[in-house]
Amino acid sequence: HLKHMTQKIYKPKNTIPIVMSTDKNFVKYMTVALKSLIDNTSDKNNYDIIILYSDITPYIINQILSINFQRCL
């Protein structure tokens, strides 16, 4: 049943879900991993990126969001 449900949730087939989890101690490593992921994506795929976090201040969140995560070609 899970396979059937997954196909319904993640259409089109080229959508790749990515879930990361972090806290204030590992946020810099998560940011580097996210940048590396974006730099190595394929234009043929869509990526749903979800980041779960705890104990991160709004200031740090804004710092992360201000980073230029544009794909380097």
N, CA, C and O of each residue as an XYZ file, in Angstrom:
292
protein
N       0.804     -1.203      0.000
C       0.000      0.000      0.000
C       0.846      1.266      0.000
O       0.453      2.279     -0.578
N       2.013      1.211      0.649
C       2.861      2.401      0.718
C       3.333      2.821     -0.668
O       3.356      4.011     -0.984
N       3.706      1.858     -1.489
C       4.161      2.189     -2.840
C       3.044      2.892     -3.606
O       3.297      3.880     -4.295
N       1.843      2.406     -3.498
C       0.710      3.016     -4.189
C       0.463      4.440     -3.678
O       0.213      5.346     -4.473
N       0.530      4.638     -2.369
C       0.319      5.965     -1.788
C       1.438      6.912     -2.205
O       1.169      8.075     -2.508
N       2.666      6.454     -2.230
C       3.807      7.301     -2.589
C       3.659      7.797     -4.025
O       3.938      8.961     -4.312
N       3.233      6.941     -4.903
C       3.061      7.358     -6.290
C       2.000      8.447     -6.411
O       2.140      9.348     -7.238
N       0.956      8.383     -5.613
C      -0.080      9.403     -5.656
C       0.418     10.725     -5.074
O       0.074     11.793     -5.579
N       1.213     10.658     -4.031
C       1.676     11.867     -3.357
C       2.748     12.581     -4.176
O       2.698     13.803     -4.313
N       3.683     11.869     -4.707
C       4.848     12.485     -5.346
C       4.780     12.444     -6.862
O       5.687     11.925     -7.513
N       3.738     12.975     -7.412
C       3.669     13.120     -8.865
C       4.141     14.506     -9.212
O       3.816     15.426     -8.462
N       4.854     14.736    -10.243
C       5.304     13.792    -11.243
C       6.383     12.857    -10.706
O       6.924     13.060     -9.619
N       6.676     11.843    -11.485
C       7.623     10.811    -11.063
C       9.016     11.363    -10.797
O       9.786     10.750    -10.059
N       9.347     12.478    -11.367
C      10.690     13.032    -11.217
C      10.832     13.952    -10.002
O      11.780     14.734     -9.929
N       9.906     13.868     -9.055
C      10.007     14.658     -7.831
C      10.725     13.840     -6.767
O      10.347     12.705     -6.478
N      11.767     14.432     -6.187
C      12.566     13.761     -5.173
C      12.373     14.482     -3.839
O      12.741     15.649     -3.701
N      11.793     13.782     -2.855
C      11.643     14.407     -1.541
C      12.944     14.300     -0.749
O      13.579     13.245     -0.730
N      13.334     15.377     -0.103
C      14.544     15.398      0.722
C      14.165     16.004      2.066
O      13.619     17.105      2.128
N      14.457     15.283      3.135
C      14.150     15.751      4.478
C      15.442     15.830      5.273
O      16.204     14.865      5.334
N      15.683     16.979      5.879
C      16.865     17.188      6.714
C      16.386     17.617      8.101
O      15.313     18.200      8.255
N      17.202     17.316      9.094
C      16.872     17.708     10.457
C      18.112     18.326     11.094
O      19.227     17.850     10.880
N      17.917     19.389     11.878
C      19.056     20.058     12.487
C      18.639     20.782     13.762
O      17.455     20.960     14.050
N      19.644     21.187     14.500
C      19.454     22.103     15.622
C      20.593     23.114     15.559
O      21.375     23.104     14.609
N      20.694     23.984     16.558
C      21.689     25.061     16.491
C      23.125     24.543     16.440
O      24.014     25.252     15.967
N      23.368     23.331     16.911
C      24.722     22.777     16.899
C      25.156     22.262     15.531
O      26.352     22.165     15.255
N      24.206     21.936     14.684
C      24.539     21.344     13.393
C      24.040     22.150     12.199
O      24.129     21.689     11.061
N      23.518     23.344     12.447
C      22.925     24.126     11.367
C      23.958     24.499     10.305
O      23.624     24.530      9.121
N      25.201     24.783     10.693
C      26.197     25.135      9.669
C      26.516     23.948      8.767
O      26.773     24.134      7.577
N      26.505     22.725      9.315
C      26.759     21.539      8.502
C      25.575     21.244      7.581
O      25.760     20.818      6.441
N      24.363     21.471      8.078
C      23.179     21.290      7.263
C      23.172     22.287      6.108
O      22.772     21.948      4.994
N      23.611     23.508      6.372
C      23.650     24.530      5.334
C      24.644     24.146      4.228
O      24.357     24.318      3.043
N      25.795     23.634      4.619
C      26.788     23.180      3.630
C      26.228     22.011      2.828
O      26.390     21.963      1.608
N      25.574     21.073      3.498
C      24.985     19.930      2.795
C      23.898     20.389      1.819
O      23.794     19.867      0.709
N      23.101     21.354      2.232
C      22.051     21.884      1.368
C      22.645     22.562      0.145
O      22.165     22.355     -0.969
N      23.674     23.363      0.332
C      24.329     24.031     -0.798
C      24.924     23.000     -1.764
O      24.796     23.141     -2.980
N      25.569     21.972     -1.224
C      26.137     20.917     -2.064
C      25.041     20.183     -2.829
O      25.198     19.877     -4.010
N      23.947     19.908     -2.161
C      22.824     19.247     -2.816
C      22.324     20.076     -3.986
O      22.117     19.553     -5.081
N      22.131     21.355     -3.760
C      21.625     22.239     -4.812
C      22.616     22.349     -5.968
O      22.214     22.375     -7.132
N      23.900     22.413     -5.654
C      24.913     22.506     -6.700
C      24.962     21.259     -7.580
O      25.446     21.314     -8.710
N      24.465     20.143     -7.068
C      24.563     18.876     -7.800
C      23.218     18.319     -8.232
O      23.102     17.123     -8.497
N      22.206     19.163     -8.307
C      20.893     18.714     -8.752
C      20.839     18.584    -10.263
O      21.704     19.080    -10.984
N      19.819     17.916    -10.713
C      19.580     17.756    -12.141
C      18.363     18.584    -12.537
O      17.373     18.631    -11.808
N      18.442     19.228    -13.679
C      17.306     20.000    -14.182
C      16.120     19.105    -14.554
O      15.003     19.589    -14.739
N      16.371     17.810    -14.662
C      15.312     16.868    -15.027
C      14.422     16.500    -13.844
O      13.374     15.878    -14.017
N      14.844     16.887    -12.641
C      14.104     16.513    -11.438
C      13.570     17.733    -10.701
O      14.096     18.839    -10.827
N      12.521     17.507     -9.935
C      11.998     18.487     -8.994
C      12.376     18.007     -7.601
O      12.397     16.803     -7.347
N      12.670     18.918     -6.711
C      13.096     18.552     -5.363
C      12.197     19.229     -4.342
O      12.051     20.451     -4.336
N      11.601     18.423     -3.484
C      10.838     18.938     -2.351
C      11.755     18.846     -1.138
O      12.016     17.753     -0.637
N      12.243     19.984     -0.667
C      13.181     19.997      0.454
C      12.445     20.443      1.707
O      11.851     21.520      1.745
N      12.494     19.604      2.725
C      11.857     19.881      4.006
C      12.946     19.865      5.069
O      13.725     18.916      5.158
N      12.994     20.922      5.874
C      13.991     20.999      6.938
C      13.265     21.058      8.278
O      12.495     21.981      8.545
N      13.524     20.063      9.107
C      12.992     20.026     10.461
C      14.058     20.615     11.373
O      15.237     20.280     11.252
N      13.651     21.486     12.282
C      14.652     22.113     13.142
C      14.102     22.385     14.527
O      12.892     22.459     14.739
N      15.026     22.531     15.462
C      14.658     22.945     16.817
C      15.780     23.817     17.355
O      16.934     23.693     16.947
N      15.431     24.682     18.259
C      16.401     25.527     18.954
C      17.229     26.392     18.011
O      18.425     26.585     18.226
N      16.582     26.913     16.962
C      17.255     27.814     16.021
C      16.514     29.150     16.073
O      15.292     29.198     15.941
N      17.254     30.209     16.264
C      16.648     31.532     16.419
C      16.174     32.076     15.068
O      16.672     31.658     14.022
N      15.224     32.995     15.088
C      14.789     33.639     13.836
C      15.954     34.317     13.108
O      15.971     34.356     11.877
N      16.910     34.841     13.844
C      18.078     35.469     13.210
C      18.843     34.456     12.361
O      19.206     34.753     11.223
N      19.089     33.276     12.898
C      19.817     32.246     12.147
C      19.003     31.794     10.937
O      19.558     31.583      9.859
N      17.700     31.645     11.111
C      16.845     31.266      9.978
C      16.939     32.303      8.872
O      17.048     31.943      7.700
N      16.898     33.572      9.221
C      17.025     34.633      8.212
C      18.396     34.622      7.560
O      18.510     34.897      6.365
N      19.433     34.311      8.315
C      20.778     34.211      7.741
C      20.824     33.104      6.686
O      21.390     33.289      5.609
N      20.235     31.970      6.999
C      20.207     30.851      6.049
C      19.415     31.237      4.805
O      19.849     30.972      3.684
N      18.261     31.860      4.997
C      17.428     32.242      3.861
C      18.075     33.309      2.989
O      17.720     33.447      1.819
N      19.016     34.064      3.538
C      19.681     35.108      2.764
C      20.809     34.557      1.888
O      21.323     35.264      1.022
N      21.190     33.310      2.109
C      22.248     32.696      1.304
C      21.734     32.479     -0.112
O      20.596     32.057     -0.318
N      22.581     32.772     -1.070
C      22.216     32.541     -2.470
C      22.372     31.072     -2.777
O      23.481     30.583     -2.991
N      21.247     30.367     -2.797
C      21.274     28.939     -3.075
C      21.050     28.644     -4.552
O      20.644     27.537     -4.906
N      21.310     29.616     -5.411
C      21.190     29.372     -6.841
C      22.175     28.285     -7.255
O      23.292     28.198     -6.743
N      21.738     27.484     -8.170
C      22.583     26.391     -8.652
C      23.767     26.946     -9.414
O      23.610     27.798    -10.288
N      24.954     26.460     -9.083
C      26.189     26.875     -9.777
C      26.346     25.993    -11.011
O      26.370     24.767    -10.901
N      26.452     26.605    -12.168
C      26.615     25.817    -13.411
C      28.035     25.887    -13.897
O      28.366     25.292    -14.923
